[in-house]
Amino acid sequence: MKTPFVTLPQLQSITETYPTPFHLYDEKGIRETARNLKAAFAWNPGYKEYFAVKATPTPGILKILQEEGCGVDCSSLTELMLSDKCSFHGHDIMFSSNETPANEYQLAEKLGAVINLDDFTHIDFLEQTLGYIPETISCRFNPGGIFQLGASKEGFQVMDTPGDSKYGFTREQLFEGFKKLKSMGAKRFGIHAFLASNTLSNDYYPALAGILFELAAELEKETGCDICFINLSGGVGIPYRPDQSANDIAAIGEGVRQQYEKILVPAGMGDVAIYTELGRYMLGPNGCLVTKVLHFKHTYKEYVGVDACAANLMRPAMYGAYHHITVMGKEDKLSDHTYDVVGSLCENNDKFAIDRELPEIELGDLLVIHDSGAHGFSMGYNYNGKLRSAELLLREDGTVKLIRRAETPEDYFATMIFE
Ligand SMILES: *Cc1c(COP(=O)(O)O)cnc(C)c1O
């Protein structure tokens, strides 16, 4: 059973001012998540979460995370500019991009961000772009092969294929790269890896930490480079389905601590800082998409047409991802109807739910589509001339604040040239 963080009376009052569809975020939940994460890694004095901006690039959200002590992880020019506008400075910005254009490296360096290189060839590219190599530098590692964790009856609990992923240095390149960077003037080093996404397992971070800690100890020994931080990146997941259980962040932090004590401390590396770049875990459950039922259609299936579409939340269309739906005010009713809940795009994958069992829906019902807080609004697009929705923040005191206005037709036409 999944319970929305907002009630029907609250939503009825919000929709008097702000028309559907909109994304709504829960300030209380965001702060709690950030505090629990910080507590889980409090054993590591240098620990810092660099929130992955691409998950929710909204100033009203970044400000909350900043107040909770988070930095930001950027992947593009505009994300760097956004972070600058939100007063993130210097090493509070991580810049992890790939196939990076020169002007992005220039801005990252100007802001004093920590640059995380995705490829061996970028060492020379960065040096040519800046005229030097920054003293603090990080490299992204890709071990290749298949990363798997925790066999279960249905197969592997977590499996991803780093060997097929375009990111990161090979092991050999990493050793060569560190030596080269050191000879070019780098003094403080970091390593980064992202091996599996949306993991529902308390073992992912500890397993990744084990791999990276062993690697760091070998790297430091063989290259003499001073490894100052190890970045576990993103990938801690959330339970999108009601029958899944959430990760236990305290257990995850403790699992990483055990690897740290086992591997890094004996290697004389007990001062290495741990970084994370969580996006989904921080924001996913703390946001939802609110939409209204506009139409019914009875053909070969029963369709419920809503005023949101895949342009507001792409994950179901793009990945076949499950997003739970609550029909507001009918939480206690039996789910004895089967519907496809669809948006209005001229794309037959514009379905928030297929053959979903829900209580009987009526015209005008408000639906909460859960877990849209990360990689939700931010993956939005303008196909079919659809306009991006507003984003609202439900504050801790129960009031609501507009943190991004809805796009208007003027925004849509702003880049068009008519002569
Ligand atoms: C997308 C991304 C993240 C965040 O991933 P989540 O799955 O949202 O935790 C972190 N770091 C990098 C480099 C990313 O590309």
CSV table of C-alpha atoms and ligand atoms in Angstrom, one decimal:
chain,number,residue,atom,x,y,z
A,1,MET,CA,0.0,0.0,0.0
A,2,LYS,CA,1.4,3.3,-1.1
A,3,THR,CA,0.1,6.5,0.6
A,4,PRO,CA,0.4,9.9,-1.1
A,5,PHE,CA,2.1,12.6,1.0
A,6,VAL,CA,-0.9,14.9,0.2
A,7,THR,CA,-4.6,14.5,1.0
A,8,LEU,CA,-7.7,15.0,-1.2
A,9,PRO,CA,-8.8,18.2,0.6
A,10,GLN,CA,-5.3,19.6,0.2
A,11,LEU,CA,-5.3,18.8,-3.5
A,12,GLN,CA,-8.8,20.3,-4.0
A,13,SER,CA,-7.6,23.5,-2.4
A,14,ILE,CA,-4.3,23.5,-4.5
A,15,THR,CA,-6.2,23.0,-7.7
A,16,GLU,CA,-8.3,26.1,-7.1
A,17,THR,CA,-5.1,28.1,-7.7
A,18,TYR,CA,-3.0,25.8,-9.9
A,19,PRO,CA,-4.7,23.9,-12.6
A,20,THR,CA,-3.7,20.2,-13.2
A,21,PRO,CA,-1.4,18.7,-14.3
A,22,PHE,CA,1.5,19.6,-12.0
A,23,HIS,CA,4.4,18.0,-10.1
A,24,LEU,CA,4.2,18.4,-6.4
A,25,TYR,CA,7.1,17.9,-4.0
A,26,ASP,CA,7.2,17.2,-0.3
A,27,GLU,CA,9.6,19.5,1.6
A,28,LYS,CA,9.3,17.4,4.8
A,29,GLY,CA,10.1,14.2,3.0
A,30,ILE,CA,13.1,15.7,1.1
A,31,ARG,CA,14.6,17.1,4.3
A,32,GLU,CA,14.1,13.8,6.2
A,33,THR,CA,15.7,11.8,3.3
A,34,ALA,CA,18.7,14.1,3.3
A,35,ARG,CA,19.1,14.0,7.0
A,36,ASN,CA,18.9,10.2,7.1
A,37,LEU,CA,21.4,9.9,4.4
A,38,LYS,CA,23.8,12.2,6.2
A,39,ALA,CA,23.4,10.3,9.4
A,40,ALA,CA,24.1,7.0,7.7
A,41,PHE,CA,27.5,8.3,6.5
A,42,ALA,CA,28.3,10.4,9.6
A,43,TRP,CA,31.1,8.0,10.5
A,44,ASN,CA,33.1,9.4,7.6
A,45,PRO,CA,34.2,13.0,8.4
A,46,GLY,CA,34.6,14.1,4.7
A,47,TYR,CA,31.3,12.6,3.6
A,48,LYS,CA,29.2,14.6,1.1
A,49,GLU,CA,26.1,14.0,-1.0
A,50,TYR,CA,26.3,15.7,-4.4
A,51,PHE,CA,22.7,15.7,-5.6
A,52,ALA,CA,22.4,14.7,-9.2
A,53,VAL,CA,20.9,17.9,-10.7
A,54,LYS,CA,19.6,16.1,-13.8
A,55,ALA,CA,17.1,14.3,-11.6
A,56,THR,CA,15.3,17.5,-10.5
A,57,PRO,CA,16.9,20.7,-11.9
A,58,THR,CA,14.7,23.1,-9.9
A,59,PRO,CA,16.1,25.9,-7.8
A,60,GLY,CA,13.4,25.5,-5.1
A,61,ILE,CA,14.5,21.9,-4.6
A,62,LEU,CA,18.3,22.6,-4.9
A,63,LYS,CA,18.0,25.3,-2.2
A,64,ILE,CA,16.4,22.8,0.2
A,65,LEU,CA,19.2,20.3,-0.4
A,66,GLN,CA,21.8,23.0,0.0
A,67,GLU,CA,20.4,23.9,3.4
A,68,GLU,CA,20.7,20.2,4.3
A,69,GLY,CA,24.4,20.4,3.4
A,70,CYS,CA,24.4,18.8,0.0
A,71,GLY,CA,26.5,19.8,-3.0
A,72,VAL,CA,25.5,19.2,-6.6
A,73,ASP,CA,26.6,16.9,-9.4
A,74,CYS,CA,26.3,18.5,-12.8
A,75,SER,CA,26.5,17.0,-16.3
A,76,SER,CA,26.1,19.9,-18.7
A,77,LEU,CA,26.7,23.6,-19.3
A,78,THR,CA,23.2,24.7,-18.1
A,79,GLU,CA,23.3,22.5,-15.0
A,80,LEU,CA,26.6,24.2,-14.1
A,81,MET,CA,25.0,27.6,-14.7
A,82,LEU,CA,21.9,26.6,-12.7
A,83,SER,CA,24.2,25.5,-9.8
A,84,ASP,CA,26.1,28.8,-9.9
A,85,LYS,CA,22.8,30.8,-9.9
A,86,CYS,CA,21.8,28.7,-6.8
A,87,SER,CA,25.0,29.8,-5.1
A,88,PHE,CA,26.8,26.4,-5.2
A,89,HIS,CA,30.5,27.2,-5.4
A,90,GLY,CA,33.9,25.5,-5.8
A,91,HIS,CA,34.1,22.0,-4.6
A,92,ASP,CA,30.4,21.9,-3.7
A,93,ILE,CA,30.0,21.2,-7.4
A,94,MET,CA,31.0,17.9,-9.0
A,95,PHE,CA,31.1,17.9,-12.8
A,96,SER,CA,30.6,14.4,-14.2
A,97,SER,CA,29.9,14.5,-17.9
A,98,ASN,CA,30.8,12.5,-21.0
A,99,GLU,CA,31.7,13.5,-24.6
A,100,THR,CA,32.2,16.9,-22.9
A,101,PRO,CA,32.5,20.0,-25.1
A,102,ALA,CA,35.4,22.4,-24.3
A,103,ASN,CA,33.2,25.3,-23.1
A,104,GLU,CA,31.7,23.0,-20.4
A,105,TYR,CA,35.1,22.2,-19.0
A,106,GLN,CA,35.9,25.9,-19.1
A,107,LEU,CA,32.9,26.8,-17.0
A,108,ALA,CA,33.4,23.9,-14.6
A,109,GLU,CA,36.9,25.1,-14.0
A,110,LYS,CA,35.9,28.8,-13.7
A,111,LEU,CA,33.3,27.8,-11.0
A,112,GLY,CA,36.0,25.7,-9.2
A,113,ALA,CA,34.1,22.5,-9.6
A,114,VAL,CA,35.7,19.1,-9.2
A,115,ILE,CA,36.1,17.7,-12.7
A,116,ASN,CA,35.4,13.9,-13.0
A,117,LEU,CA,36.9,12.7,-16.3
A,118,ASP,CA,34.9,10.1,-18.2
A,119,ASP,CA,37.7,9.0,-20.6
A,120,PHE,CA,41.5,8.7,-21.0
A,121,THR,CA,41.5,10.9,-24.0
A,122,HIS,CA,39.9,13.7,-22.0
A,123,ILE,CA,43.1,14.1,-20.1
A,124,ASP,CA,44.8,15.7,-23.1
A,125,PHE,CA,41.6,17.4,-24.1
A,126,LEU,CA,41.2,19.0,-20.7
A,127,GLU,CA,44.9,20.1,-20.7
A,128,GLN,CA,44.5,21.6,-24.2
A,129,THR,CA,41.2,23.3,-23.1
A,130,LEU,CA,42.4,24.9,-19.9
A,131,GLY,CA,46.1,25.1,-20.5
A,132,TYR,CA,46.8,23.0,-17.4
A,133,ILE,CA,45.4,20.1,-15.3
A,134,PRO,CA,43.6,21.1,-12.1
A,135,GLU,CA,45.2,20.1,-8.9
A,136,THR,CA,42.1,18.2,-7.8
A,137,ILE,CA,40.9,15.7,-10.4
A,138,SER,CA,38.6,12.6,-10.5
A,139,CYS,CA,38.3,9.7,-13.0
A,140,ARG,CA,35.3,7.5,-13.7
A,141,PHE,CA,36.0,3.7,-13.6
A,142,ASN,CA,34.2,1.0,-15.6
A,143,PRO,CA,35.2,-2.5,-14.7
A,144,GLY,CA,33.5,-4.0,-17.8
A,145,GLY,CA,31.7,-7.4,-17.8
A,146,ILE,CA,28.5,-7.9,-15.9
A,147,PHE,CA,27.9,-6.5,-12.4
A,148,GLN,CA,25.5,-8.8,-10.4
A,149,LEU,CA,24.4,-9.0,-6.9
A,150,GLY,CA,22.4,-11.2,-4.7
A,151,ALA,CA,20.8,-14.1,-6.6
A,152,SER,CA,17.1,-14.5,-5.9
A,153,LYS,CA,14.5,-17.0,-7.1
A,154,GLU,CA,13.5,-14.8,-10.0
A,155,GLY,CA,17.1,-14.3,-11.1
A,156,PHE,CA,19.5,-11.6,-10.0
A,157,GLN,CA,18.2,-9.0,-7.7
A,158,VAL,CA,20.5,-6.4,-9.3
A,159,MET,CA,22.2,-6.8,-12.6
A,160,ASP,CA,23.7,-4.3,-15.0
A,161,THR,CA,26.2,-4.6,-17.8
A,162,PRO,CA,29.1,-2.2,-17.3
A,163,GLY,CA,30.7,-3.9,-20.4
A,164,ASP,CA,27.9,-2.4,-22.6
A,165,SER,CA,28.0,1.0,-21.0
A,166,LYS,CA,29.7,3.9,-22.7
A,167,TYR,CA,31.0,5.4,-19.4
A,168,GLY,CA,34.4,5.4,-17.7
A,169,PHE,CA,38.0,4.3,-18.0
A,170,THR,CA,39.1,0.6,-18.1
A,171,ARG,CA,41.3,-0.5,-15.3
A,172,GLU,CA,44.5,-0.3,-17.3
A,173,GLN,CA,43.5,3.2,-18.6
A,174,LEU,CA,42.9,4.3,-15.0
A,175,PHE,CA,46.4,3.3,-13.8
A,176,GLU,CA,48.0,5.0,-16.9
A,177,GLY,CA,45.7,8.0,-16.5
A,178,PHE,CA,46.6,8.6,-12.8
A,179,LYS,CA,50.3,8.5,-13.7
A,180,LYS,CA,49.8,10.8,-16.6
A,181,LEU,CA,47.7,13.3,-14.6
A,182,LYS,CA,50.2,13.3,-11.8
A,183,SER,CA,53.0,14.1,-14.2
A,184,MET,CA,50.9,16.9,-15.5
A,185,GLY,CA,50.5,18.5,-12.1
A,186,ALA,CA,47.4,16.9,-10.4
A,187,LYS,CA,47.9,16.5,-6.7
A,188,ARG,CA,44.6,15.3,-5.2
A,189,PHE,CA,42.7,12.4,-6.9
A,190,GLY,CA,39.3,10.8,-6.7
A,191,ILE,CA,37.7,7.7,-8.3
A,192,HIS,CA,34.0,7.4,-9.3
A,193,ALA,CA,31.9,4.5,-10.6
A,194,PHE,CA,28.2,4.0,-11.4
A,195,LEU,CA,27.6,0.3,-12.1
A,196,ALA,CA,23.8,-0.3,-11.5
A,197,SER,CA,20.8,1.9,-11.5
A,198,ASN,CA,17.7,1.9,-9.3
A,199,THR,CA,19.0,-0.9,-7.1
A,200,LEU,CA,16.7,-2.3,-4.5
A,201,SER,CA,19.3,-3.8,-2.3
A,202,ASN,CA,21.2,-2.8,0.7
A,203,ASP,CA,24.2,-4.5,-0.8
A,204,TYR,CA,24.8,-2.4,-3.9
A,205,TYR,CA,26.8,0.5,-2.3
A,206,PRO,CA,28.8,-1.9,0.0
A,207,ALA,CA,29.7,-4.1,-3.0
A,208,LEU,CA,30.6,-1.1,-5.1
A,209,ALA,CA,32.6,0.3,-2.2
A,210,GLY,CA,34.5,-3.0,-1.9
A,211,ILE,CA,35.5,-2.8,-5.6
A,212,LEU,CA,36.5,0.8,-5.5
A,213,PHE,CA,38.3,0.6,-2.1
A,214,GLU,CA,40.5,-2.3,-3.3
A,215,LEU,CA,41.2,-0.4,-6.6
A,216,ALA,CA,42.0,2.8,-4.7
A,217,ALA,CA,44.5,1.0,-2.5
A,218,GLU,CA,46.2,-0.6,-5.5
A,219,LEU,CA,46.2,2.7,-7.4
A,220,GLU,CA,47.8,4.6,-4.6
A,221,LYS,CA,50.4,2.0,-4.1
A,222,GLU,CA,51.3,1.6,-7.7
A,223,THR,CA,51.1,5.3,-8.9
A,224,GLY,CA,51.9,7.2,-5.7
A,225,CYS,CA,48.8,9.4,-6.3
A,226,ASP,CA,47.1,10.8,-3.3
A,227,ILE,CA,43.5,9.5,-3.4
A,228,CYS,CA,41.4,11.9,-1.4
A,229,PHE,CA,37.9,10.8,-2.2
A,230,ILE,CA,35.9,7.9,-3.5
A,231,ASN,CA,32.6,8.7,-5.2
A,232,LEU,CA,29.9,6.0,-5.1
A,233,SER,CA,27.8,8.0,-7.5
A,234,GLY,CA,24.0,7.3,-7.8
A,235,GLY,CA,22.0,4.1,-8.2
A,236,VAL,CA,20.4,3.5,-4.8
A,237,GLY,CA,16.8,2.9,-5.8
A,238,ILE,CA,13.3,3.3,-4.6
A,239,PRO,CA,10.3,0.9,-4.4
A,240,TYR,CA,8.1,2.0,-7.3
A,241,ARG,CA,5.8,-0.9,-6.7
A,242,PRO,CA,3.7,-1.2,-3.6
A,243,ASP,CA,4.9,-4.7,-2.8
A,244,GLN,CA,8.6,-3.7,-2.9
A,245,SER,CA,10.3,-2.6,0.3
A,246,ALA,CA,12.5,0.4,0.6
A,247,ASN,CA,16.3,0.3,1.0
A,248,ASP,CA,17.6,0.9,4.5
A,249,ILE,CA,20.0,3.7,4.2
A,250,ALA,CA,21.4,3.2,7.7
A,251,ALA,CA,22.2,-0.4,6.8
A,252,ILE,CA,23.8,0.8,3.5
A,253,GLY,CA,26.0,3.3,5.3
A,254,GLU,CA,27.0,0.7,7.8
A,255,GLY,CA,27.8,-1.8,5.0
A,256,VAL,CA,30.1,0.8,3.4
A,257,ARG,CA,31.7,1.6,6.7
A,258,GLN,CA,32.6,-2.1,7.2
A,259,GLN,CA,34.3,-2.2,3.8
A,260,TYR,CA,36.1,1.0,4.7
A,261,GLU,CA,37.4,-0.5,8.0
A,262,LYS,CA,38.3,-3.7,6.2
A,263,ILE,CA,40.1,-2.3,3.2
A,264,LEU,CA,41.0,1.4,3.4
A,265,VAL,CA,42.0,1.7,7.0
A,266,PRO,CA,44.6,-1.1,6.9
A,267,ALA,CA,46.0,0.4,3.6
A,268,GLY,CA,46.7,3.6,5.6
A,269,MET,CA,43.8,5.4,3.8
A,270,GLY,CA,41.6,6.1,6.7
A,271,ASP,CA,41.2,9.7,5.8
A,272,VAL,CA,39.6,9.2,2.4
A,273,ALA,CA,36.3,11.0,2.0
A,274,ILE,CA,33.2,9.2,0.7
A,275,TYR,CA,30.9,11.0,-1.8
A,276,THR,CA,27.5,10.0,-3.2
A,277,GLU,CA,25.6,11.5,-6.1
A,278,LEU,CA,22.1,10.2,-5.4
A,279,GLY,CA,19.2,11.6,-7.5
A,280,ARG,CA,16.4,9.1,-7.4
A,281,TYR,CA,16.8,8.1,-3.8
A,282,MET,CA,16.7,11.7,-2.7
A,283,LEU,CA,13.8,13.0,-4.6
A,284,GLY,CA,11.9,10.1,-6.3
A,285,PRO,CA,9.3,9.3,-3.6
A,286,ASN,CA,9.2,13.0,-2.5
A,287,GLY,CA,7.4,14.1,-5.7
A,288,CYS,CA,4.2,13.1,-7.5
A,289,LEU,CA,2.4,14.0,-10.7
A,290,VAL,CA,-1.1,15.2,-10.1
A,291,THR,CA,-3.6,14.9,-13.0
A,292,LYS,CA,-7.3,15.0,-13.6
A,293,VAL,CA,-9.5,12.5,-15.4
A,294,LEU,CA,-11.0,14.1,-18.5
A,295,HIS,CA,-12.5,11.3,-20.6
A,296,PHE,CA,-13.5,7.7,-20.7
A,297,LYS,CA,-13.2,5.6,-23.8
A,298,HIS,CA,-14.7,2.1,-24.1
A,299,THR,CA,-13.3,0.3,-27.1
A,300,TYR,CA,-11.3,-2.9,-27.0
A,301,LYS,CA,-10.1,-1.8,-23.6
A,302,GLU,CA,-11.3,0.6,-21.0
A,303,TYR,CA,-9.3,3.8,-21.2
A,304,VAL,CA,-9.1,6.6,-18.7
A,305,GLY,CA,-7.9,9.8,-20.4
A,306,VAL,CA,-6.1,12.3,-18.1
A,307,ASP,CA,-4.7,15.8,-18.6
A,308,ALA,CA,-1.1,14.8,-18.1
A,309,CYS,CA,0.9,12.8,-20.7
A,310,ALA,CA,4.3,11.2,-21.3
A,311,ALA,CA,5.7,14.7,-21.9
A,312,ASN,CA,5.2,15.3,-18.2
A,313,LEU,CA,6.5,11.9,-17.1
A,314,MET,CA,8.3,9.8,-19.6
A,315,ARG,CA,9.4,6.8,-17.6
A,316,PRO,CA,6.4,4.5,-18.3
A,317,ALA,CA,6.6,5.2,-22.1
A,318,MET,CA,10.4,5.0,-22.2
A,319,TYR,CA,11.2,2.1,-19.9
A,320,GLY,CA,7.8,0.5,-19.4
A,321,ALA,CA,8.4,1.7,-15.8
A,322,TYR,CA,5.7,1.1,-13.2
A,323,HIS,CA,4.4,4.2,-11.4
A,324,HIS,CA,1.8,3.6,-8.7
A,325,ILE,CA,-1.5,5.4,-9.1
A,326,THR,CA,-3.8,6.5,-6.3
A,327,VAL,CA,-7.3,7.6,-7.1
A,328,MET,CA,-7.7,10.4,-4.5
A,329,GLY,CA,-10.6,9.9,-2.2
A,330,LYS,CA,-11.1,6.3,-3.2
A,331,GLU,CA,-8.1,4.8,-1.2
A,332,ASP,CA,-10.5,2.5,0.7
A,333,LYS,CA,-12.5,1.3,-2.3
A,334,LEU,CA,-11.9,-2.1,-3.9
A,335,SER,CA,-9.6,-2.1,-7.0
A,336,ASP,CA,-12.2,-4.0,-9.0
A,337,HIS,CA,-11.8,-2.2,-12.4
A,338,THR,CA,-9.1,-2.7,-15.0
A,339,TYR,CA,-8.0,0.4,-16.9
A,340,ASP,CA,-5.4,1.8,-19.2
A,341,VAL,CA,-4.6,5.3,-17.9
A,342,VAL,CA,-3.5,7.3,-20.9
A,343,GLY,CA,-2.4,10.8,-22.0
A,344,SER,CA,-3.1,12.6,-25.2
A,345,LEU,CA,0.1,12.2,-27.2
A,346,CYS,CA,-0.1,10.8,-30.7
A,347,GLU,CA,2.0,7.9,-29.5
A,348,ASN,CA,0.5,4.7,-28.3
A,349,ASN,CA,3.1,4.3,-25.6
A,350,ASP,CA,1.6,7.3,-23.8
A,351,LYS,CA,0.2,5.2,-21.1
A,352,PHE,CA,0.8,5.8,-17.4
A,353,ALA,CA,-0.7,2.4,-16.6
A,354,ILE,CA,-1.7,-0.7,-18.7
A,355,ASP,CA,-4.3,-3.1,-17.4
A,356,ARG,CA,-4.1,-1.5,-14.0
A,357,GLU,CA,-6.5,-2.6,-11.3
A,358,LEU,CA,-8.0,0.5,-9.7
A,359,PRO,CA,-11.2,1.5,-8.0
A,360,GLU,CA,-14.0,2.7,-10.2
A,361,ILE,CA,-13.0,6.1,-11.6
A,362,GLU,CA,-15.3,9.0,-12.3
A,363,LEU,CA,-14.8,12.0,-14.5
A,364,GLY,CA,-13.0,14.8,-12.6
A,365,ASP,CA,-11.3,12.4,-10.2
A,366,LEU,CA,-7.8,13.5,-9.2
A,367,LEU,CA,-5.1,10.9,-9.7
A,368,VAL,CA,-1.7,11.0,-7.9
A,369,ILE,CA,1.0,9.3,-10.0
A,370,HIS,CA,3.6,8.4,-7.4
A,371,ASP,CA,7.4,8.7,-7.4
A,372,SER,CA,7.8,11.3,-10.1
A,373,GLY,CA,10.2,13.4,-8.0
A,374,ALA,CA,13.3,12.3,-9.8
A,375,HIS,CA,13.8,11.9,-13.5
A,376,GLY,CA,10.1,13.0,-13.9
A,377,PHE,CA,9.6,16.6,-14.7
A,378,SER,CA,13.2,16.8,-15.8
A,379,MET,CA,12.8,14.3,-18.7
A,380,GLY,CA,9.9,16.3,-20.0
A,381,TYR,CA,9.7,17.5,-23.6
A,382,ASN,CA,7.5,19.4,-26.0
A,383,TYR,CA,6.3,16.7,-28.4
A,384,ASN,CA,2.9,17.4,-29.9
A,385,GLY,CA,3.3,21.0,-28.7
A,386,LYS,CA,2.7,19.9,-25.1
A,387,LEU,CA,3.8,22.5,-22.6
A,388,ARG,CA,5.8,21.6,-19.5
A,389,SER,CA,3.7,21.7,-16.3
A,390,ALA,CA,4.2,23.8,-13.1
A,391,GLU,CA,6.2,22.4,-10.1
A,392,LEU,CA,4.8,23.1,-6.7
A,393,LEU,CA,6.3,22.6,-3.2
A,394,LEU,CA,4.2,21.4,-0.3
A,395,ARG,CA,6.0,23.1,2.6
A,396,GLU,CA,6.4,21.7,6.0
A,397,ASP,CA,3.7,24.0,7.3
A,398,GLY,CA,1.2,22.7,4.8
A,399,THR,CA,1.2,25.8,2.5
A,400,VAL,CA,2.1,25.5,-1.1
A,401,LYS,CA,4.7,27.4,-3.1
A,402,LEU,CA,5.0,27.7,-6.9
A,403,ILE,CA,8.6,26.7,-7.6
A,404,ARG,CA,8.3,26.7,-11.4
A,405,ARG,CA,5.5,28.2,-13.4
A,406,ALA,CA,3.9,26.2,-16.2
A,407,GLU,CA,5.1,26.9,-19.7
A,408,THR,CA,2.8,29.1,-21.8
A,409,PRO,CA,2.4,29.1,-25.6
A,410,GLU,CA,4.7,32.1,-25.6
A,411,ASP,CA,7.5,29.9,-24.3
A,412,TYR,CA,6.7,27.3,-27.0
A,413,PHE,CA,7.0,29.9,-29.7
A,414,ALA,CA,10.0,31.8,-28.3
A,415,THR,CA,12.6,29.9,-30.3
A,416,MET,CA,10.7,29.8,-33.6
A,417,ILE,CA,11.6,32.0,-36.5
A,418,PHE,CA,8.6,33.0,-38.7
A,419,GLU,CA,10.2,35.1,-41.4
B,1,LIG,C1,22.2,10.1,-13.3
B,1,LIG,C2,23.4,10.1,-12.4
B,1,LIG,C3,23.4,10.1,-11.1
B,1,LIG,C4,22.1,9.9,-10.3
B,1,LIG,O1,21.5,8.6,-10.5
B,1,LIG,P1,20.3,8.1,-9.7
B,1,LIG,O2,19.9,6.8,-10.3
B,1,LIG,O3,19.2,9.1,-9.8
B,1,LIG,O4,20.8,8.0,-8.3
B,1,LIG,C5,24.6,10.2,-10.3
B,1,LIG,N1,25.7,10.4,-11.0
B,1,LIG,C6,25.8,10.4,-12.3
B,1,LIG,C7,27.2,10.6,-12.9
B,1,LIG,C8,24.7,10.3,-13.1
B,1,LIG,O5,24.8,10.3,-14.4
